[in-house]
Coordinates of C-alpha atoms in Angstrom, one line a residue:
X1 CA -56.7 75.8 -86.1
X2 CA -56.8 79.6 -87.0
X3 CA -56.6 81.7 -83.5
X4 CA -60.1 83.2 -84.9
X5 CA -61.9 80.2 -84.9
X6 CA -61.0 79.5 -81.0
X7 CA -62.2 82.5 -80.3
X8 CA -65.6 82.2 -82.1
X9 CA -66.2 79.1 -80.2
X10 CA -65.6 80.2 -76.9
X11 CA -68.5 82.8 -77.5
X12 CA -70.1 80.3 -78.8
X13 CA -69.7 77.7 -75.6
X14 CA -70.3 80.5 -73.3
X15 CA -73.6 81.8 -75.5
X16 CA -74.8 78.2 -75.0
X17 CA -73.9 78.3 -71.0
X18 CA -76.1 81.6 -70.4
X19 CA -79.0 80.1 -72.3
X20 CA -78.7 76.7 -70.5
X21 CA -78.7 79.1 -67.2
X22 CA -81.8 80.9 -68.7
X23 CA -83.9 78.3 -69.4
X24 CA -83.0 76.6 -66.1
X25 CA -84.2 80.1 -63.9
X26 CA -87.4 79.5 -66.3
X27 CA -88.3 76.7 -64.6
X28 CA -88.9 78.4 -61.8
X29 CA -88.5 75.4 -58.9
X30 CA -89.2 77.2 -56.3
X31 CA -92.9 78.5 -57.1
X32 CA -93.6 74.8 -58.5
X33 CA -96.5 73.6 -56.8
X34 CA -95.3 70.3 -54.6
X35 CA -96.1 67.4 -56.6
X36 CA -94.0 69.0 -59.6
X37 CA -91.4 70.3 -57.6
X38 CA -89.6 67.0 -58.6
X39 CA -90.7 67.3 -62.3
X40 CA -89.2 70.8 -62.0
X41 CA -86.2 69.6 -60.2
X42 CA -85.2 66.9 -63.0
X43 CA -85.8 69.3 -65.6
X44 CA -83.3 71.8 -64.3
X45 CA -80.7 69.0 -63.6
X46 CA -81.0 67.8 -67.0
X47 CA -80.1 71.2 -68.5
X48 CA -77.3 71.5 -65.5
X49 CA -75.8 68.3 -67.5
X50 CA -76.0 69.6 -70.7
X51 CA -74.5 72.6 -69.0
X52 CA -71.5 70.9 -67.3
X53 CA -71.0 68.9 -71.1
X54 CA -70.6 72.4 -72.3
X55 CA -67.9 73.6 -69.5
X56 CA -65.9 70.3 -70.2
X57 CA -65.7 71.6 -73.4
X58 CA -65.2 75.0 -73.4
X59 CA -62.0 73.2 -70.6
X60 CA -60.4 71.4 -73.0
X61 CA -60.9 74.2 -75.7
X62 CA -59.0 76.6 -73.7
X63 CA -56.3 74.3 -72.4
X64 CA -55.5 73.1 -75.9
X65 CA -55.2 76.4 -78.1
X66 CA -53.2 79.5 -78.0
X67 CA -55.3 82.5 -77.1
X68 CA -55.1 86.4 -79.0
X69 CA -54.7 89.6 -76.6
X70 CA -58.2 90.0 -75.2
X71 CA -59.8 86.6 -74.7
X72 CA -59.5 86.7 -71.4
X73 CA -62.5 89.6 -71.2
X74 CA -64.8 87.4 -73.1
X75 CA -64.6 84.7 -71.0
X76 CA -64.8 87.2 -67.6
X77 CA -67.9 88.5 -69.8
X78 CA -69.8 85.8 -69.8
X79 CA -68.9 85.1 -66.1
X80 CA -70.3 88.5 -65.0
X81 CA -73.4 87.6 -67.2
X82 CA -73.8 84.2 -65.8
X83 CA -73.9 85.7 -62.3
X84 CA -76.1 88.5 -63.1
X85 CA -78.6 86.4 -64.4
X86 CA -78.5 84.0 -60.9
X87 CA -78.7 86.8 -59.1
X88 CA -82.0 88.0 -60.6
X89 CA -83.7 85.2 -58.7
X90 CA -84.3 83.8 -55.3
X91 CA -82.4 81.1 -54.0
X92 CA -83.2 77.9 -55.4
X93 CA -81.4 74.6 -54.5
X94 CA -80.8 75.6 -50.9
X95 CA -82.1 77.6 -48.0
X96 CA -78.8 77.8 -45.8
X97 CA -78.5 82.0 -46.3
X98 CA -81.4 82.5 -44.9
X99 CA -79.6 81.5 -41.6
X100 CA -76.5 83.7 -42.6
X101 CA -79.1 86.6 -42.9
X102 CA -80.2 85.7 -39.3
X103 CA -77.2 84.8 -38.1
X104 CA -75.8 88.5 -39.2
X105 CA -79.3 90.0 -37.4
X106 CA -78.8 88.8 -34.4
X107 CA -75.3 89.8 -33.8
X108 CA -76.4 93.3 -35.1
X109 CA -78.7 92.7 -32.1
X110 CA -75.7 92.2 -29.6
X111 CA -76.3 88.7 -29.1
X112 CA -73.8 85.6 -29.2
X113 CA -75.1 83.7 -32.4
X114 CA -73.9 80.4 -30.8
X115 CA -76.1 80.9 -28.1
X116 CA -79.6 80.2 -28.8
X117 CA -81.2 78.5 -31.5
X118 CA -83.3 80.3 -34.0
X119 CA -86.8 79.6 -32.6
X120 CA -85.7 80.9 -28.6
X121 CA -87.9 82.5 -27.3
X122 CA -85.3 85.0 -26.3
X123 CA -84.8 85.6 -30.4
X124 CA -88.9 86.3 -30.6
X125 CA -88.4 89.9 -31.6
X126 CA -86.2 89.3 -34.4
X127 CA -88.4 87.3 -36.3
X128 CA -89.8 88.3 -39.2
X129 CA -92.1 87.0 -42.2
X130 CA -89.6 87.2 -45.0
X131 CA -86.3 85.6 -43.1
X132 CA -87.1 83.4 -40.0
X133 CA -90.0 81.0 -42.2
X134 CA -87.2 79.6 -44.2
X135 CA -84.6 79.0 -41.7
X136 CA -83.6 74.9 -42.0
X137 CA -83.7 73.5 -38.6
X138 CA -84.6 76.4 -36.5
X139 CA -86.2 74.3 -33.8
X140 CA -83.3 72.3 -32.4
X141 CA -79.7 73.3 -34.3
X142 CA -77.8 76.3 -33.1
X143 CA -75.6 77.9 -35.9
X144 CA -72.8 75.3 -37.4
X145 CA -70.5 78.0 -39.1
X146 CA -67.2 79.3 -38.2
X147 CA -65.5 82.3 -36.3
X148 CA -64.8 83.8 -40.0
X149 CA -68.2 83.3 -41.2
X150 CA -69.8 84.9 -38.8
X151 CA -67.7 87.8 -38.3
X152 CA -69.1 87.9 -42.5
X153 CA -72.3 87.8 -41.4
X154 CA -72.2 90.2 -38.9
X155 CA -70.4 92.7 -40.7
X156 CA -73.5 91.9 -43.8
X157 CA -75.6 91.9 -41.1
X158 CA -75.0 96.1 -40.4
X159 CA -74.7 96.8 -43.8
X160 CA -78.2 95.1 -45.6
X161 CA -80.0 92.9 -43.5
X162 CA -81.2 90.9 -46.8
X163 CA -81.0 87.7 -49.0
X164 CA -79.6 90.2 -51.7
X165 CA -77.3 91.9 -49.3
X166 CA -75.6 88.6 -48.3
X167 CA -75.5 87.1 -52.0
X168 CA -73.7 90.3 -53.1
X169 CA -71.0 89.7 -50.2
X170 CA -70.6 85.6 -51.1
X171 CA -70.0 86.8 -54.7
X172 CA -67.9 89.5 -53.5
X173 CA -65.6 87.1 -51.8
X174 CA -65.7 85.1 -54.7
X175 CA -64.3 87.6 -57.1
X176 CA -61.6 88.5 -54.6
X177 CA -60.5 84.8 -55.3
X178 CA -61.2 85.3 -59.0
X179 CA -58.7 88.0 -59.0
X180 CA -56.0 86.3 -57.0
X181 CA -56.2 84.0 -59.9
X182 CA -55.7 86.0 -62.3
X183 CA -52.8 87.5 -60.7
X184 CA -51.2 83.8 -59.9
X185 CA -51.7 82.6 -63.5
X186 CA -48.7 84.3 -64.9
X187 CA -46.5 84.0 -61.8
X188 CA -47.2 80.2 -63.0
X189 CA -46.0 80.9 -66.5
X190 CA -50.1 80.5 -67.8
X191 CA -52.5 82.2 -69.7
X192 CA -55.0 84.1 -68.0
X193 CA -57.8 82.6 -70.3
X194 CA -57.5 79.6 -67.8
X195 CA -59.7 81.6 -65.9
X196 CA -62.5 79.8 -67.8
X197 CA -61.6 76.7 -65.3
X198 CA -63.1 78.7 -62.0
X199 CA -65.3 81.3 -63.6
X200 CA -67.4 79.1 -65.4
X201 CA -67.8 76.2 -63.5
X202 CA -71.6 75.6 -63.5
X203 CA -71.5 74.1 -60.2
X204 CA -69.8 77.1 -58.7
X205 CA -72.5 79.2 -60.4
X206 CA -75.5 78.2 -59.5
X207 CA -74.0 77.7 -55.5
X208 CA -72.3 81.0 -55.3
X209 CA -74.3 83.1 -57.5
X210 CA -77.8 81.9 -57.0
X211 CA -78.2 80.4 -53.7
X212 CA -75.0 82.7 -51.8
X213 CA -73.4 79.3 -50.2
X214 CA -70.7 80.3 -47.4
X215 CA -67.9 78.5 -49.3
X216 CA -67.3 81.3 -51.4
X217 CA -65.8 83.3 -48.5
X218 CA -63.4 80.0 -48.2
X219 CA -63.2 80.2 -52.1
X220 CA -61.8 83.5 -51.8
X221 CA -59.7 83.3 -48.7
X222 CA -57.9 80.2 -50.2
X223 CA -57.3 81.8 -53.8
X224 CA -55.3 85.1 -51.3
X225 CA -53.3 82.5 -49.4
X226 CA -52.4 80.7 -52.6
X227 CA -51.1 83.9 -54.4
X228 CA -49.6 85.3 -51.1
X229 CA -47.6 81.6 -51.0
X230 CA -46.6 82.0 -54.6
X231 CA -45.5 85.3 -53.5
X232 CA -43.4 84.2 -50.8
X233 CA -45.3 86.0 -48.1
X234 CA -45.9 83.5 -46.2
X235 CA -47.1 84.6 -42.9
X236 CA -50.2 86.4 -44.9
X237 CA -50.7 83.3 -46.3
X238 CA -51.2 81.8 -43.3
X239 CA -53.3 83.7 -42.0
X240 CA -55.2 83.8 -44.8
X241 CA -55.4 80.2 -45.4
X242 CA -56.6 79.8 -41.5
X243 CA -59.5 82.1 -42.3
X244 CA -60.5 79.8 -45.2
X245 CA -60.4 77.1 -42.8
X246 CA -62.6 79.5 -40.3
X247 CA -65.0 79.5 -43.2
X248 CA -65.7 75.9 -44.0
X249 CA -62.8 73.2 -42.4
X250 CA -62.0 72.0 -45.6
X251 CA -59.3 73.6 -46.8
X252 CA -57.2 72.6 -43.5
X253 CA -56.2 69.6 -45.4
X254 CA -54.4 72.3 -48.0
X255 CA -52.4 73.2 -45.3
X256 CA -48.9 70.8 -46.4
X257 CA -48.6 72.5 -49.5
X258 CA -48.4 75.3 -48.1
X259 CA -45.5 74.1 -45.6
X260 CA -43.5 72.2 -48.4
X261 CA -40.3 73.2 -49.0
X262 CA -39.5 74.2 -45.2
X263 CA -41.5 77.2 -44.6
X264 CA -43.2 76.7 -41.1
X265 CA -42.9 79.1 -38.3
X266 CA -44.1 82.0 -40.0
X267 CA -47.6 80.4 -41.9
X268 CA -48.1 78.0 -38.8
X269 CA -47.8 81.4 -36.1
X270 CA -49.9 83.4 -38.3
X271 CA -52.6 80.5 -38.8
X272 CA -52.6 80.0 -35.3
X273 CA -53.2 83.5 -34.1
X274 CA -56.4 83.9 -36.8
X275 CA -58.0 80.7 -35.0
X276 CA -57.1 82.3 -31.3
X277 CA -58.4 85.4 -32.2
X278 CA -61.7 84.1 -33.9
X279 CA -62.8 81.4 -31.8
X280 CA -61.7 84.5 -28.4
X281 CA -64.8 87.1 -30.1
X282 CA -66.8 84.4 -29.5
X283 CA -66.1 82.4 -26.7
X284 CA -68.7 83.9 -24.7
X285 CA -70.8 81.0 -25.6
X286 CA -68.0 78.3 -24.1
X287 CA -68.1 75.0 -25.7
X288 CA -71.3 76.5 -27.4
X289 CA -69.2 77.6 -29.8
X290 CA -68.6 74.8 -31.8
X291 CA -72.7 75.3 -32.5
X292 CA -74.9 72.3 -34.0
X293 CA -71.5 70.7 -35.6
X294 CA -70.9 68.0 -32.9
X295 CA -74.2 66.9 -33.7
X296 CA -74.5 67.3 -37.7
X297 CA -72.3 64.3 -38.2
X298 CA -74.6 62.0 -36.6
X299 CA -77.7 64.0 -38.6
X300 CA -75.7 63.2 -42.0
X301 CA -74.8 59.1 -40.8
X302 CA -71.3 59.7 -40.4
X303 CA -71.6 58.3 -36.6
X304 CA -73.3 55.0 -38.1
X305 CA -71.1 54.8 -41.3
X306 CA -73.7 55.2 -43.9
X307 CA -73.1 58.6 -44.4
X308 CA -69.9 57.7 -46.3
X309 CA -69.7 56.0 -49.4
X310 CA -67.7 53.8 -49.6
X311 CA -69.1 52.3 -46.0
X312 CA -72.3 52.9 -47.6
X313 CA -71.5 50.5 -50.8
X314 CA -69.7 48.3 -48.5
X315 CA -73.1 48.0 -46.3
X316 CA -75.1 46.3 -49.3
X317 CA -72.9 43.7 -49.3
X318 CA -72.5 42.7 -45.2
X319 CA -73.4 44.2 -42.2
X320 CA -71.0 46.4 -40.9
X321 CA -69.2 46.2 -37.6
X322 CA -69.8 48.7 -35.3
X323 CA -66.2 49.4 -35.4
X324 CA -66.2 49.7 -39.2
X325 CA -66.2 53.9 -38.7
X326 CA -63.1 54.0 -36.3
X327 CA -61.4 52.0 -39.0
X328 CA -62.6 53.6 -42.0
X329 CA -61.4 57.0 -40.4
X330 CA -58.1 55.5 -39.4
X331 CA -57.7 54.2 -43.0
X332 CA -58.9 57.7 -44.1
X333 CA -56.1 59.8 -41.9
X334 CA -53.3 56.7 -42.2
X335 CA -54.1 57.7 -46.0
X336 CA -54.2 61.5 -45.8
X337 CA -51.1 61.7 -43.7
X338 CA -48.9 59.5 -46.3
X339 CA -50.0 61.8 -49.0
X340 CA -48.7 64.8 -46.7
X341 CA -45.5 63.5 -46.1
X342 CA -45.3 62.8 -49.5
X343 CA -46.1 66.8 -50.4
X344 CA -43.3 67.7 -47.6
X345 CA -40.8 65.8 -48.7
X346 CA -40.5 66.9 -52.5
X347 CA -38.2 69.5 -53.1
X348 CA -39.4 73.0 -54.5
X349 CA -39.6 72.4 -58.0
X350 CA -38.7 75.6 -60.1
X351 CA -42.2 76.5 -60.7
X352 CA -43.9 76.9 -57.1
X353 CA -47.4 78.4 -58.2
X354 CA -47.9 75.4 -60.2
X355 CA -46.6 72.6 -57.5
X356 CA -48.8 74.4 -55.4
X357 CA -52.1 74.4 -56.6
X358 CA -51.3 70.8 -58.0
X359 CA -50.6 69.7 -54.3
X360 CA -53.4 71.5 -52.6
X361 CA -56.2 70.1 -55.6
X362 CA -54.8 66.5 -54.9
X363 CA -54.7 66.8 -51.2
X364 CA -58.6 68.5 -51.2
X365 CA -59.7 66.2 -54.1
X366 CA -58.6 62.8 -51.5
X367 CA -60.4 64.7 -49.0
X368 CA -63.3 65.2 -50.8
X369 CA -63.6 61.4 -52.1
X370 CA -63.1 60.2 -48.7
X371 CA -65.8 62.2 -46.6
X372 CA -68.3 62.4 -49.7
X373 CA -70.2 65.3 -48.5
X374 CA -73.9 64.6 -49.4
X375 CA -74.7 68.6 -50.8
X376 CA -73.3 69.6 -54.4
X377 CA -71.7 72.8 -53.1
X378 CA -69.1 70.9 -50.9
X379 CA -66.9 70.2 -54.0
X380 CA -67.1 73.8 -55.6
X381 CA -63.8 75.0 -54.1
X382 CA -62.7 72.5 -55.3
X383 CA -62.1 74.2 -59.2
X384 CA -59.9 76.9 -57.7
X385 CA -56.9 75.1 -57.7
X386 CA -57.8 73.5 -60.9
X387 CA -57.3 76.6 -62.7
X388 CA -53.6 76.2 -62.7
X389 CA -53.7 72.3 -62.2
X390 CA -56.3 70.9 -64.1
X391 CA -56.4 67.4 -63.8
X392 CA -59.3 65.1 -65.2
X393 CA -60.1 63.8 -61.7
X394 CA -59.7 67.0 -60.2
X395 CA -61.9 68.9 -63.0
X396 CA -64.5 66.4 -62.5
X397 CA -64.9 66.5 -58.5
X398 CA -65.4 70.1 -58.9
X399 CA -68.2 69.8 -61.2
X400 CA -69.9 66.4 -61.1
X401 CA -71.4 66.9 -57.7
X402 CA -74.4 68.7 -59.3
X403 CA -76.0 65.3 -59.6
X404 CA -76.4 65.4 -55.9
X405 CA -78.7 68.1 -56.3
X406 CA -81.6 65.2 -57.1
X407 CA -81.7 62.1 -54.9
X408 CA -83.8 59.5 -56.8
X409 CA -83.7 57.0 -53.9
X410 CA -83.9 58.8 -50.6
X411 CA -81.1 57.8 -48.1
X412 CA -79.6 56.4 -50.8
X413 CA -76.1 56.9 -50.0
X414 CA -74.0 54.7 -52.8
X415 CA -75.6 54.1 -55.9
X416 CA -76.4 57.1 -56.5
X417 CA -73.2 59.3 -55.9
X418 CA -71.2 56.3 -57.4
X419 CA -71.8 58.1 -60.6
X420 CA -69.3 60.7 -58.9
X421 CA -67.1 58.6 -57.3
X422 CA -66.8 55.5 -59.6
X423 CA -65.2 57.8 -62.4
X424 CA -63.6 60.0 -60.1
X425 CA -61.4 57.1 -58.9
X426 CA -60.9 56.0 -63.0
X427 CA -59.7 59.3 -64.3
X428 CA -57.8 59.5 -60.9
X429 CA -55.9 56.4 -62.4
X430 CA -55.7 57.8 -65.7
X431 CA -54.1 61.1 -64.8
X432 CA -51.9 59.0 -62.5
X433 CA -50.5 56.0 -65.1
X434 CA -48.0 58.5 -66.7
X435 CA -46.8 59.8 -63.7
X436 CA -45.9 56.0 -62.2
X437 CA -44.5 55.6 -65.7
X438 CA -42.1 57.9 -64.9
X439 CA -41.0 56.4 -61.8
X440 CA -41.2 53.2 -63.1
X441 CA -38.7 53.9 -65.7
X442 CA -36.7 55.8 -63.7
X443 CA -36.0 53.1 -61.3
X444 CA -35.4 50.7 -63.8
X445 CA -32.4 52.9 -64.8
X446 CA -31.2 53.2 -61.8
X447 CA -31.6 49.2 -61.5
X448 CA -29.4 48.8 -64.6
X449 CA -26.6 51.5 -63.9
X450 CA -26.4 49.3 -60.4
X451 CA -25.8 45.8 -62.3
X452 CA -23.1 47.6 -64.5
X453 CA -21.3 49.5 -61.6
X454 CA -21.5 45.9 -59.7
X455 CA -20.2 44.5 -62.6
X456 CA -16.7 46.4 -63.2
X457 CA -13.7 46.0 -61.0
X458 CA -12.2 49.0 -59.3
X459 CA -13.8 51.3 -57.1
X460 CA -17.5 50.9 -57.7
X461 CA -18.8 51.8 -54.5
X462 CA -17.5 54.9 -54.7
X463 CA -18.8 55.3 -58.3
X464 CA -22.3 54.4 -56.9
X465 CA -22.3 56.7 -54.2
X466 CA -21.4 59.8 -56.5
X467 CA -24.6 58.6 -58.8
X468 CA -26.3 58.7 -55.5
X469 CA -25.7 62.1 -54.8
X470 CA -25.5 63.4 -58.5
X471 CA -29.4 61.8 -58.9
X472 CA -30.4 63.0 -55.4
X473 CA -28.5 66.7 -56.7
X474 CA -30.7 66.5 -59.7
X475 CA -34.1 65.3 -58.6
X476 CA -37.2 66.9 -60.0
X477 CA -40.9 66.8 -58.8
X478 CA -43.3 65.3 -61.5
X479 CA -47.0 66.4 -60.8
X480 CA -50.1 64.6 -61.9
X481 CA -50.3 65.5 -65.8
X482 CA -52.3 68.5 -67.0
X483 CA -54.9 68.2 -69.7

């Protein structure tokens, strides 16, 4: 294949993306009259589909050819173009900024956000007509998010108390991580066209861009603590990493691949201090300040079980002990934590940017799967560290979850999202079988080198122990296969 013909293609892939994205705004969901909202709804996640078919594409089009001097503007572009045309609507899928907006108002105001829930009467004079009408649980939920994300919000807040004001900073954030990228892709010996992975990602799109979800601020914090890491600076990346997990809690399963290869004290210190400092500006509101979160997992049914999937799926069949969430989340962290020790105790491989992203994917991909968030913009971040490790399971966490935007059943918690999960778990397999392969054959030569040393006379002990240390002198770190 000619490099010219790539190229052409790409335009072509990324042409197709901006008029799925134009056709979807079209649609116009949010002025649709209520009894063809749905109608609307399944229209735009049909095209959102066809959409995502197209990304996979343009994915394995720019992980399989070589690229000429320049791609690399065409594809950020068409990522500009994409986001300009979100932007040039309301919010569509979600209604969570409006309490960012608010959230930033009444700190501009002096107040304590964890303090008082929306609809206090001591927040009557904030309201307004535009802002307050489409706050999501104003009544009884006192804000859920983060020192980090407030401090976001507040700072937004004094600048443009507005919808379009806060979008701007989400997207902001975002192309602060954007950039990181772009700067880590080489350190990890990769063209910058990879880009493509992050910037096009319909599912990031349409959260970020369009409905301005707060995981872009973690989406940007976590691409600055994985180039500061590759970097070697690892107290920044500490700290940066901790205001990610300020942001959303997710990314605080990332935070062994960051400590592999022995560097603790100064990422640990430096996490530590961000949380100090921003759960101390607002500790003012006491144990207030963990806001409506206590209370959101029972909202979701993570306090019953049903609010997971694979307790949901496991609920059709028998009825589930009341126990069966203790165990599921002491399967869950028995699981996690083998996977960290596993990250800790590789070695550094040579190429450090790459191990890194690969380890911090797999450990927020397992996360992911095993908490199965019921909103689509949970799993965005989730494409960031696929930009450098992009593997199948990984690509398709980060960008299936759009089908959650729809819920054909309501409640239905398993058959549904299996369409997620079910494959997720197959190509998790399939990205895996070369990699046990490896090991497989591996230990199958070291099997047979054993039978021969025990079969030859003189000292074979010591023979075996200098094979010991010669393998253990030479061991190298085999990731999860890139496409």
């Amino acid at each position: 294949m000619t490099a010219r013909k790539p190229v052409r293609w790409v335009v072509c892939l990324g042409a197709a993306l901006l008029a799925l994205t134009f056709f979807g705004l079209l649609l116009d969901v949010p002025s649709a009259a209520s009894d063809m909202r749905v109608v609307s709804l399944s229209m735009l996640l049909g095209l959102l589909v066809v959409a995502a078919s197209v990304y996979f594409a343009a994915v394995h089009l720019i992980l399989r050819c070589a690229w000429p001097r320049g791609t690399v503007w065409i594809v950020l572009g068409v990522a500009i173009a994409l986001r300009l045309l979100l932007l040039a609507t309301p919010p569509i899928l979600s209604s969570d900024i409006y309490r960012y907006v608010w959230d930033g108002r009444v700190q501009a105001a002096g107040i304590n956000p964890y303090r008082y829930v929306p609809a206090d009467p001591a927040l009557a004079s904030l309201r307004d007509p535009v802002v307050y009408p489409r706050i999501n649980r104003a009544d009884y939920a006192r804000t859920i998010y983060p020192p980090v994300a407030e401090v976001v919000f507040a700072v937004t807040g004094r600048v443009s108390d507005s919808v379009s004001g806060m979008r701007l900073m989400m997207l902001g954030f975002e192309a602060v991580g954007i950039i990181c990228l772009l700067r880590l892709l080489p350190l990890a010996g990769l063209p910058r066209e990879r880009i493509l992975i992050y910037a096009w990602n319909p599912l990031a799109l349409w959260s970020f861009a369009n409905d301005g979800h707060v995981d872009a601020i973690a989406v940007g914090l976590l691409g600055l603590a994985l180039l500061l890491r590759a970097r070697h600076n690892d107290g920044w990346a500490g700290a940066a990493l901790a205001g990610a997990v300020l942001t959303k809690f997710f990314p605080l399963v990332a935070v062994p691949a960051f400590l592999r290869g022995g560097r603790f004290w100064r990422p640990a210190l430096a996490g530590l201090l961000v949380v100090g400092c921003g759960y101390g500006l607002y500790s003012g509101a006491g144990l207030r300040v963990l806001g409506f979160l206590p209370s959101y997992g029972q909202e979701e049914g993570f306090g019953s079980g049903t609010g997971f999937w694979a307790l949901a799926g496991l609920a059709t069949l028998v009825a589930l002990p009341s126990s069966a969430v203790l165990l599921y989340a002491a399967v869950v962290a028995v699981a996690l934590l083998a996977l960290a020790v596993w990250i800790l105790w590789q070695p550094t491989p040579a190429n450090d940017a790459q191990a890194l992203c690969r380890d911090t994917g797999l450990l927020a991909a397992a996360a992911m799967a095993a908490t199965s968030p019921h909103y689509h913009w949970y799993f965005a971040w989730l494409a960031l560290p696929a930009v450098v490790a992009p593997s199948r399971a990984l690509l398709w966490l980060a960008t299936a979850p759009l089908l959650l935007i729809q819920e054909p059943v309501p409640g239905d918690r398993f058959f549904w999202p299996s369409l997620i999960y079910v494959p997720a778990i197959l190509l998790l397999l399939a990205d895996l079988r070369p990699w046990i392969a490896i090991k497989l054959r591996r230990g199958a030569e070291t099997g047979e080198h054993r039978v021969h040393c025990d079969c030859t006379e003189g000292p074979a002990p010591l023979l075996r122990g200098n094979r010991r240390r010669s393998l253990r002198g030479r061991r190298t770190t085999p990731g999860l296969p890139l496409s």
